[in-house]
Amino acid sequence: GVPLIINDRVDIAIACDADGVHVGQDDLPCTVVRRMIGPGKIVGVSTHNVEEALQALEDGADYIGTGAIYPTSTKDSTAIGVNALKTVCDACGIPCVAIGGINAQNASEVMKVGAAGIAVVSAIFNKPQPDIAAAELGEVVRRAAVK
């Protein structure tokens, strides 16, 4: 199955026995989250640069979410671009999930620079047929991942 990762809310992740939790730079520190949910659960941390990525790694994160890669309307953040994503992916020894402005037209580009995966909102939910959009995006990512 697909792991259930709860965004920001460690209490809800614990209450529903989720597979893990993802926290941002302004949420509880990764070290505290790890102590709360235990070693058998997944902890992800949002990062925007190499320094934050390396800190997340040191603090015990299992993966990082990096971005926004491209401009996005779902979050107020500055786009860092694919070159910065590549730098983060190359510097960090854990999976890096790209987020922010990613869609079926640019997903392969982020995968090719080293992202382990992508996180999207608008690329699926702003489409008239989200199921088809998700399937198409999944296929783009699968094709890019095997190259």
Short mmCIF file of N, CA and C in Angstrom, two decimals:
data_model
loop_
_atom_site.label_atom_id
_atom_site.label_comp_id
_atom_site.label_asym_id
_atom_site.label_seq_id
_atom_site.Cartn_x
_atom_site.Cartn_y
_atom_site.Cartn_z
N GLY A 1 0.80 -1.19 0.00
CA GLY A 1 0.00 0.00 0.00
C GLY A 1 0.84 1.25 0.00
N VAL A 2 0.18 2.35 0.02
CA VAL A 2 0.80 3.66 0.03
C VAL A 2 0.90 4.15 1.47
N PRO A 3 2.07 4.58 1.92
CA PRO A 3 2.20 5.07 3.30
C PRO A 3 1.35 6.32 3.54
N LEU A 4 0.73 6.41 4.70
CA LEU A 4 -0.03 7.59 5.10
C LEU A 4 0.91 8.51 5.88
N ILE A 5 1.19 9.67 5.30
CA ILE A 5 2.04 10.68 5.93
C ILE A 5 1.17 11.88 6.25
N ILE A 6 1.09 12.27 7.50
CA ILE A 6 0.28 13.41 7.93
C ILE A 6 1.14 14.67 7.89
N ASN A 7 0.60 15.72 7.32
CA ASN A 7 1.32 16.99 7.19
C ASN A 7 1.16 17.84 8.46
N ASP A 8 2.27 18.21 9.06
CA ASP A 8 2.35 19.16 10.18
C ASP A 8 1.85 18.64 11.53
N ARG A 9 0.83 17.82 11.58
CA ARG A 9 0.16 17.47 12.82
C ARG A 9 0.64 16.15 13.39
N VAL A 10 1.66 16.24 14.25
CA VAL A 10 2.22 15.05 14.88
C VAL A 10 1.17 14.35 15.74
N ASP A 11 0.34 15.13 16.42
CA ASP A 11 -0.69 14.55 17.28
C ASP A 11 -1.67 13.68 16.50
N ILE A 12 -2.05 14.14 15.33
CA ILE A 12 -2.97 13.35 14.50
C ILE A 12 -2.26 12.12 13.95
N ALA A 13 -1.00 12.27 13.57
CA ALA A 13 -0.23 11.12 13.08
C ALA A 13 -0.16 10.03 14.15
N ILE A 14 0.05 10.43 15.37
CA ILE A 14 0.11 9.47 16.48
C ILE A 14 -1.27 8.87 16.73
N ALA A 15 -2.29 9.72 16.76
CA ALA A 15 -3.64 9.25 17.08
C ALA A 15 -4.17 8.24 16.07
N CYS A 16 -3.82 8.42 14.80
CA CYS A 16 -4.35 7.48 13.78
C CYS A 16 -3.32 6.44 13.37
N ASP A 17 -2.21 6.39 14.10
CA ASP A 17 -1.14 5.43 13.82
C ASP A 17 -0.69 5.50 12.35
N ALA A 18 -0.52 6.75 11.87
CA ALA A 18 -0.05 6.96 10.50
C ALA A 18 1.36 6.41 10.35
N ASP A 19 1.75 6.21 9.11
CA ASP A 19 3.10 5.72 8.83
C ASP A 19 4.17 6.76 9.12
N GLY A 20 3.76 8.04 9.15
CA GLY A 20 4.73 9.08 9.41
C GLY A 20 4.12 10.46 9.40
N VAL A 21 4.99 11.45 9.50
CA VAL A 21 4.58 12.84 9.55
C VAL A 21 5.60 13.70 8.81
N HIS A 22 5.11 14.76 8.19
CA HIS A 22 5.98 15.71 7.49
C HIS A 22 5.84 17.06 8.18
N VAL A 23 6.98 17.67 8.51
CA VAL A 23 6.97 18.96 9.20
C VAL A 23 7.74 20.00 8.41
N GLY A 24 7.32 21.25 8.57
CA GLY A 24 7.98 22.37 7.93
C GLY A 24 9.02 23.01 8.83
N GLN A 25 9.69 24.00 8.32
CA GLN A 25 10.73 24.69 9.07
C GLN A 25 10.17 25.42 10.29
N ASP A 26 8.89 25.78 10.28
CA ASP A 26 8.29 26.50 11.40
C ASP A 26 7.48 25.60 12.33
N ASP A 27 7.52 24.28 12.08
CA ASP A 27 6.81 23.32 12.92
C ASP A 27 7.75 22.79 14.00
N LEU A 28 7.33 21.75 14.70
CA LEU A 28 8.20 21.11 15.69
C LEU A 28 9.50 20.66 15.02
N PRO A 29 10.62 20.77 15.72
CA PRO A 29 11.89 20.29 15.14
C PRO A 29 11.86 18.78 14.90
N CYS A 30 12.57 18.36 13.90
CA CYS A 30 12.63 16.95 13.52
C CYS A 30 13.05 16.07 14.69
N THR A 31 14.00 16.51 15.49
CA THR A 31 14.47 15.70 16.62
C THR A 31 13.34 15.45 17.61
N VAL A 32 12.50 16.44 17.84
CA VAL A 32 11.36 16.29 18.76
C VAL A 32 10.32 15.36 18.14
N VAL A 33 10.04 15.56 16.86
CA VAL A 33 9.08 14.71 16.17
C VAL A 33 9.52 13.25 16.23
N ARG A 34 10.79 13.01 15.98
CA ARG A 34 11.32 11.63 16.00
C ARG A 34 11.11 11.01 17.37
N ARG A 35 11.38 11.75 18.44
CA ARG A 35 11.18 11.22 19.79
C ARG A 35 9.70 10.91 20.03
N MET A 36 8.82 11.74 19.49
CA MET A 36 7.39 11.56 19.71
C MET A 36 6.82 10.36 18.97
N ILE A 37 7.24 10.15 17.72
CA ILE A 37 6.61 9.09 16.92
C ILE A 37 7.41 7.79 16.91
N GLY A 38 8.67 7.85 17.32
CA GLY A 38 9.47 6.65 17.41
C GLY A 38 10.27 6.34 16.16
N PRO A 39 11.18 5.39 16.29
CA PRO A 39 12.11 5.07 15.19
C PRO A 39 11.48 4.32 14.03
N GLY A 40 10.34 3.69 14.24
CA GLY A 40 9.73 2.89 13.18
C GLY A 40 8.83 3.67 12.24
N LYS A 41 8.70 4.96 12.46
CA LYS A 41 7.82 5.81 11.64
C LYS A 41 8.67 6.71 10.73
N ILE A 42 8.03 7.25 9.71
CA ILE A 42 8.70 8.09 8.72
C ILE A 42 8.58 9.56 9.14
N VAL A 43 9.71 10.27 9.05
CA VAL A 43 9.70 11.71 9.31
C VAL A 43 10.27 12.42 8.09
N GLY A 44 9.49 13.36 7.55
CA GLY A 44 9.95 14.19 6.46
C GLY A 44 10.00 15.64 6.89
N VAL A 45 10.91 16.39 6.29
CA VAL A 45 11.11 17.80 6.65
C VAL A 45 11.15 18.65 5.39
N SER A 46 10.43 19.75 5.39
CA SER A 46 10.49 20.71 4.29
C SER A 46 11.80 21.48 4.33
N THR A 47 12.43 21.61 3.16
CA THR A 47 13.68 22.36 3.07
C THR A 47 13.65 23.24 1.83
N HIS A 48 14.50 24.25 1.85
CA HIS A 48 14.56 25.20 0.74
C HIS A 48 15.97 25.36 0.20
N ASN A 49 16.95 24.79 0.90
CA ASN A 49 18.35 24.95 0.50
C ASN A 49 19.19 23.83 1.12
N VAL A 50 20.47 23.82 0.76
CA VAL A 50 21.37 22.77 1.22
C VAL A 50 21.52 22.78 2.74
N GLU A 51 21.61 23.96 3.33
CA GLU A 51 21.81 24.04 4.78
C GLU A 51 20.65 23.39 5.53
N GLU A 52 19.43 23.70 5.13
CA GLU A 52 18.27 23.09 5.78
C GLU A 52 18.21 21.59 5.52
N ALA A 53 18.59 21.17 4.33
CA ALA A 53 18.59 19.74 3.99
C ALA A 53 19.59 18.98 4.87
N LEU A 54 20.78 19.52 5.01
CA LEU A 54 21.79 18.85 5.83
C LEU A 54 21.39 18.83 7.30
N GLN A 55 20.72 19.89 7.75
CA GLN A 55 20.24 19.92 9.14
C GLN A 55 19.16 18.85 9.34
N ALA A 56 18.26 18.71 8.37
CA ALA A 56 17.22 17.68 8.45
C ALA A 56 17.84 16.29 8.51
N LEU A 57 18.86 16.06 7.70
CA LEU A 57 19.57 14.78 7.70
C LEU A 57 20.18 14.52 9.07
N GLU A 58 20.87 15.52 9.59
CA GLU A 58 21.52 15.39 10.91
C GLU A 58 20.49 15.16 12.02
N ASP A 59 19.32 15.75 11.86
CA ASP A 59 18.28 15.64 12.89
C ASP A 59 17.48 14.35 12.80
N GLY A 60 17.75 13.52 11.79
CA GLY A 60 17.11 12.22 11.71
C GLY A 60 15.96 12.09 10.74
N ALA A 61 15.82 13.03 9.80
CA ALA A 61 14.75 12.92 8.80
C ALA A 61 15.00 11.72 7.90
N ASP A 62 13.91 11.10 7.46
CA ASP A 62 14.00 9.98 6.52
C ASP A 62 14.00 10.47 5.08
N TYR A 63 13.39 11.62 4.86
CA TYR A 63 13.37 12.23 3.53
C TYR A 63 13.17 13.73 3.71
N ILE A 64 13.42 14.48 2.65
CA ILE A 64 13.14 15.90 2.67
C ILE A 64 12.21 16.25 1.52
N GLY A 65 11.44 17.29 1.70
CA GLY A 65 10.65 17.88 0.64
C GLY A 65 11.30 19.21 0.31
N THR A 66 11.66 19.43 -0.93
CA THR A 66 12.40 20.64 -1.30
C THR A 66 11.64 21.45 -2.33
N GLY A 67 11.58 22.76 -2.09
CA GLY A 67 10.93 23.65 -3.03
C GLY A 67 10.53 24.95 -2.37
N ALA A 68 9.76 25.69 -3.01
CA ALA A 68 9.07 25.41 -4.26
C ALA A 68 10.07 25.45 -5.43
N ILE A 69 9.94 24.47 -6.31
CA ILE A 69 10.82 24.40 -7.47
C ILE A 69 10.42 25.44 -8.50
N TYR A 70 9.13 25.54 -8.78
CA TYR A 70 8.57 26.51 -9.72
C TYR A 70 7.55 27.37 -8.97
N PRO A 71 7.19 28.52 -9.53
CA PRO A 71 6.14 29.32 -8.88
C PRO A 71 4.86 28.51 -8.71
N THR A 72 4.18 28.74 -7.60
CA THR A 72 2.96 28.01 -7.30
C THR A 72 1.98 28.93 -6.59
N SER A 73 0.71 28.67 -6.79
CA SER A 73 -0.33 29.47 -6.13
C SER A 73 -0.78 28.83 -4.82
N THR A 74 -0.32 27.63 -4.53
CA THR A 74 -0.80 26.94 -3.32
C THR A 74 -0.01 27.30 -2.07
N LYS A 75 1.12 27.94 -2.23
CA LYS A 75 1.93 28.30 -1.07
C LYS A 75 2.69 29.59 -1.38
N ASP A 76 2.87 30.41 -0.37
CA ASP A 76 3.60 31.66 -0.54
C ASP A 76 5.09 31.38 -0.33
N SER A 77 5.78 31.05 -1.41
CA SER A 77 7.21 30.77 -1.31
C SER A 77 7.89 31.14 -2.62
N THR A 78 9.17 31.41 -2.51
CA THR A 78 9.96 31.77 -3.67
C THR A 78 10.43 30.51 -4.38
N ALA A 79 10.31 30.50 -5.70
CA ALA A 79 10.76 29.35 -6.48
C ALA A 79 12.29 29.30 -6.48
N ILE A 80 12.83 28.09 -6.20
CA ILE A 80 14.29 27.94 -6.14
C ILE A 80 14.86 27.41 -7.45
N GLY A 81 14.05 26.79 -8.29
CA GLY A 81 14.50 26.28 -9.59
C GLY A 81 15.16 24.91 -9.52
N VAL A 82 15.32 24.30 -10.70
CA VAL A 82 15.86 22.95 -10.76
C VAL A 82 17.35 22.88 -10.44
N ASN A 83 18.11 23.95 -10.71
CA ASN A 83 19.54 23.92 -10.37
C ASN A 83 19.74 23.84 -8.86
N ALA A 84 18.96 24.61 -8.11
CA ALA A 84 19.06 24.53 -6.65
C ALA A 84 18.58 23.17 -6.15
N LEU A 85 17.54 22.63 -6.78
CA LEU A 85 17.08 21.28 -6.41
C LEU A 85 18.19 20.27 -6.62
N LYS A 86 18.87 20.34 -7.74
CA LYS A 86 19.99 19.42 -8.02
C LYS A 86 21.06 19.53 -6.95
N THR A 87 21.38 20.75 -6.55
CA THR A 87 22.39 20.97 -5.51
C THR A 87 21.98 20.31 -4.21
N VAL A 88 20.71 20.47 -3.83
CA VAL A 88 20.20 19.85 -2.60
C VAL A 88 20.24 18.33 -2.72
N CYS A 89 19.75 17.81 -3.83
CA CYS A 89 19.74 16.35 -4.03
C CYS A 89 21.14 15.76 -3.97
N ASP A 90 22.10 16.44 -4.59
CA ASP A 90 23.48 15.96 -4.61
C ASP A 90 24.14 16.01 -3.23
N ALA A 91 23.73 16.97 -2.40
CA ALA A 91 24.36 17.17 -1.10
C ALA A 91 23.78 16.29 0.00
N CYS A 92 22.56 15.84 -0.20
CA CYS A 92 21.83 15.16 0.86
C CYS A 92 21.81 13.66 0.61
N GLY A 93 22.03 12.88 1.62
CA GLY A 93 22.08 11.43 1.47
C GLY A 93 20.76 10.72 1.69
N ILE A 94 19.66 11.47 1.72
CA ILE A 94 18.34 10.86 1.89
C ILE A 94 17.45 11.28 0.72
N PRO A 95 16.35 10.57 0.48
CA PRO A 95 15.48 10.93 -0.65
C PRO A 95 14.98 12.36 -0.56
N CYS A 96 14.95 13.00 -1.70
CA CYS A 96 14.50 14.39 -1.82
C CYS A 96 13.26 14.41 -2.71
N VAL A 97 12.16 14.86 -2.17
CA VAL A 97 10.90 14.97 -2.91
C VAL A 97 10.73 16.42 -3.33
N ALA A 98 10.58 16.65 -4.62
CA ALA A 98 10.41 18.01 -5.15
C ALA A 98 8.96 18.44 -5.02
N ILE A 99 8.75 19.71 -4.68
CA ILE A 99 7.40 20.25 -4.53
C ILE A 99 7.35 21.67 -5.06
N GLY A 100 6.19 22.07 -5.52
CA GLY A 100 5.97 23.45 -5.91
C GLY A 100 5.94 23.69 -7.40
N GLY A 101 4.76 23.86 -7.95
CA GLY A 101 4.60 24.20 -9.35
C GLY A 101 4.90 23.07 -10.31
N ILE A 102 4.97 21.85 -9.80
CA ILE A 102 5.30 20.70 -10.65
C ILE A 102 4.04 20.19 -11.32
N ASN A 103 4.18 19.85 -12.60
CA ASN A 103 3.05 19.34 -13.38
C ASN A 103 3.57 18.32 -14.39
N ALA A 104 2.69 17.82 -15.23
CA ALA A 104 3.06 16.78 -16.19
C ALA A 104 4.09 17.28 -17.21
N GLN A 105 4.14 18.58 -17.44
CA GLN A 105 5.08 19.13 -18.42
C GLN A 105 6.50 19.29 -17.86
N ASN A 106 6.66 19.42 -16.54
CA ASN A 106 8.00 19.65 -15.99
C ASN A 106 8.45 18.60 -14.98
N ALA A 107 7.61 17.61 -14.70
CA ALA A 107 7.95 16.60 -13.69
C ALA A 107 9.20 15.80 -14.06
N SER A 108 9.36 15.48 -15.33
CA SER A 108 10.54 14.69 -15.72
C SER A 108 11.82 15.48 -15.49
N GLU A 109 11.75 16.80 -15.63
CA GLU A 109 12.94 17.63 -15.40
C GLU A 109 13.42 17.54 -13.95
N VAL A 110 12.50 17.57 -12.99
CA VAL A 110 12.91 17.49 -11.58
C VAL A 110 13.41 16.09 -11.24
N MET A 111 12.83 15.08 -11.86
CA MET A 111 13.29 13.72 -11.62
C MET A 111 14.70 13.52 -12.17
N LYS A 112 14.98 14.12 -13.32
CA LYS A 112 16.28 13.95 -13.96
C LYS A 112 17.43 14.60 -13.18
N VAL A 113 17.13 15.59 -12.33
CA VAL A 113 18.21 16.21 -11.55
C VAL A 113 18.40 15.53 -10.20
N GLY A 114 17.63 14.46 -9.92
CA GLY A 114 17.89 13.69 -8.72
C GLY A 114 16.77 13.57 -7.72
N ALA A 115 15.62 14.17 -7.99
CA ALA A 115 14.51 14.02 -7.05
C ALA A 115 14.07 12.56 -6.97
N ALA A 116 13.74 12.12 -5.77
CA ALA A 116 13.25 10.75 -5.57
C ALA A 116 11.78 10.64 -5.92
N GLY A 117 11.10 11.77 -5.97
CA GLY A 117 9.68 11.81 -6.27
C GLY A 117 9.20 13.24 -6.29
N ILE A 118 7.89 13.39 -6.46
CA ILE A 118 7.28 14.72 -6.50
C ILE A 118 6.07 14.77 -5.58
N ALA A 119 5.73 15.96 -5.14
CA ALA A 119 4.50 16.22 -4.40
C ALA A 119 3.76 17.31 -5.16
N VAL A 120 2.48 17.08 -5.40
CA VAL A 120 1.70 18.03 -6.19
C VAL A 120 0.34 18.28 -5.56
N VAL A 121 -0.24 19.41 -5.89
CA VAL A 121 -1.62 19.72 -5.52
C VAL A 121 -2.36 20.15 -6.79
N SER A 122 -2.00 21.32 -7.30
CA SER A 122 -2.70 21.90 -8.45
C SER A 122 -2.65 21.01 -9.68
N ALA A 123 -1.56 20.29 -9.88
CA ALA A 123 -1.42 19.46 -11.08
C ALA A 123 -2.47 18.37 -11.15
N ILE A 124 -3.10 18.08 -10.02
CA ILE A 124 -4.17 17.08 -10.00
C ILE A 124 -5.52 17.73 -9.70
N PHE A 125 -5.59 18.51 -8.63
CA PHE A 125 -6.88 19.02 -8.16
C PHE A 125 -7.44 20.17 -8.98
N ASN A 126 -6.63 20.81 -9.81
CA ASN A 126 -7.13 21.87 -10.68
C ASN A 126 -7.56 21.34 -12.04
N LYS A 127 -7.57 20.05 -12.20
CA LYS A 127 -7.93 19.43 -13.48
C LYS A 127 -9.38 18.94 -13.42
N PRO A 128 -10.08 18.95 -14.57
CA PRO A 128 -11.47 18.48 -14.58
C PRO A 128 -11.61 17.00 -14.25
N GLN A 129 -10.57 16.21 -14.56
CA GLN A 129 -10.58 14.78 -14.24
C GLN A 129 -9.30 14.45 -13.45
N PRO A 130 -9.34 14.67 -12.14
CA PRO A 130 -8.15 14.47 -11.31
C PRO A 130 -7.57 13.06 -11.40
N ASP A 131 -8.41 12.05 -11.55
CA ASP A 131 -7.91 10.68 -11.65
C ASP A 131 -7.05 10.49 -12.89
N ILE A 132 -7.47 11.05 -13.99
CA ILE A 132 -6.70 10.95 -15.23
C ILE A 132 -5.41 11.77 -15.11
N ALA A 133 -5.51 12.96 -14.52
CA ALA A 133 -4.33 13.81 -14.33
C ALA A 133 -3.30 13.10 -13.45
N ALA A 134 -3.76 12.44 -12.39
CA ALA A 134 -2.84 11.72 -11.50
C ALA A 134 -2.17 10.56 -12.22
N ALA A 135 -2.94 9.84 -13.02
CA ALA A 135 -2.37 8.71 -13.76
C ALA A 135 -1.33 9.18 -14.77
N GLU A 136 -1.63 10.27 -15.48
CA GLU A 136 -0.68 10.81 -16.46
C GLU A 136 0.60 11.29 -15.77
N LEU A 137 0.45 11.97 -14.65
CA LEU A 137 1.61 12.45 -13.90
C LEU A 137 2.43 11.28 -13.38
N GLY A 138 1.77 10.26 -12.88
CA GLY A 138 2.48 9.07 -12.41
C GLY A 138 3.29 8.42 -13.52
N GLU A 139 2.73 8.37 -14.69
CA GLU A 139 3.44 7.78 -15.83
C GLU A 139 4.67 8.61 -16.21
N VAL A 140 4.54 9.92 -16.19
CA VAL A 140 5.68 10.80 -16.48
C VAL A 140 6.81 10.54 -15.47
N VAL A 141 6.46 10.44 -14.21
CA VAL A 141 7.46 10.22 -13.16
C VAL A 141 8.10 8.84 -13.32
N ARG A 142 7.29 7.81 -13.57
CA ARG A 142 7.84 6.46 -13.75
C ARG A 142 8.82 6.41 -14.93
N ARG A 143 8.46 7.03 -16.04
CA ARG A 143 9.35 7.04 -17.20
C ARG A 143 10.65 7.78 -16.89
N ALA A 144 10.56 8.90 -16.19
CA ALA A 144 11.76 9.68 -15.88
C ALA A 144 12.65 8.96 -14.86
N ALA A 145 12.04 8.20 -13.96
CA ALA A 145 12.79 7.52 -12.91
C ALA A 145 13.63 6.37 -13.43
N VAL A 146 13.25 5.78 -14.55
CA VAL A 146 14.01 4.63 -15.06
C VAL A 146 15.13 5.03 -16.00
N LYS A 147 15.25 6.29 -16.31
CA LYS A 147 16.30 6.75 -17.24
C LYS A 147 17.58 7.03 -16.51
#
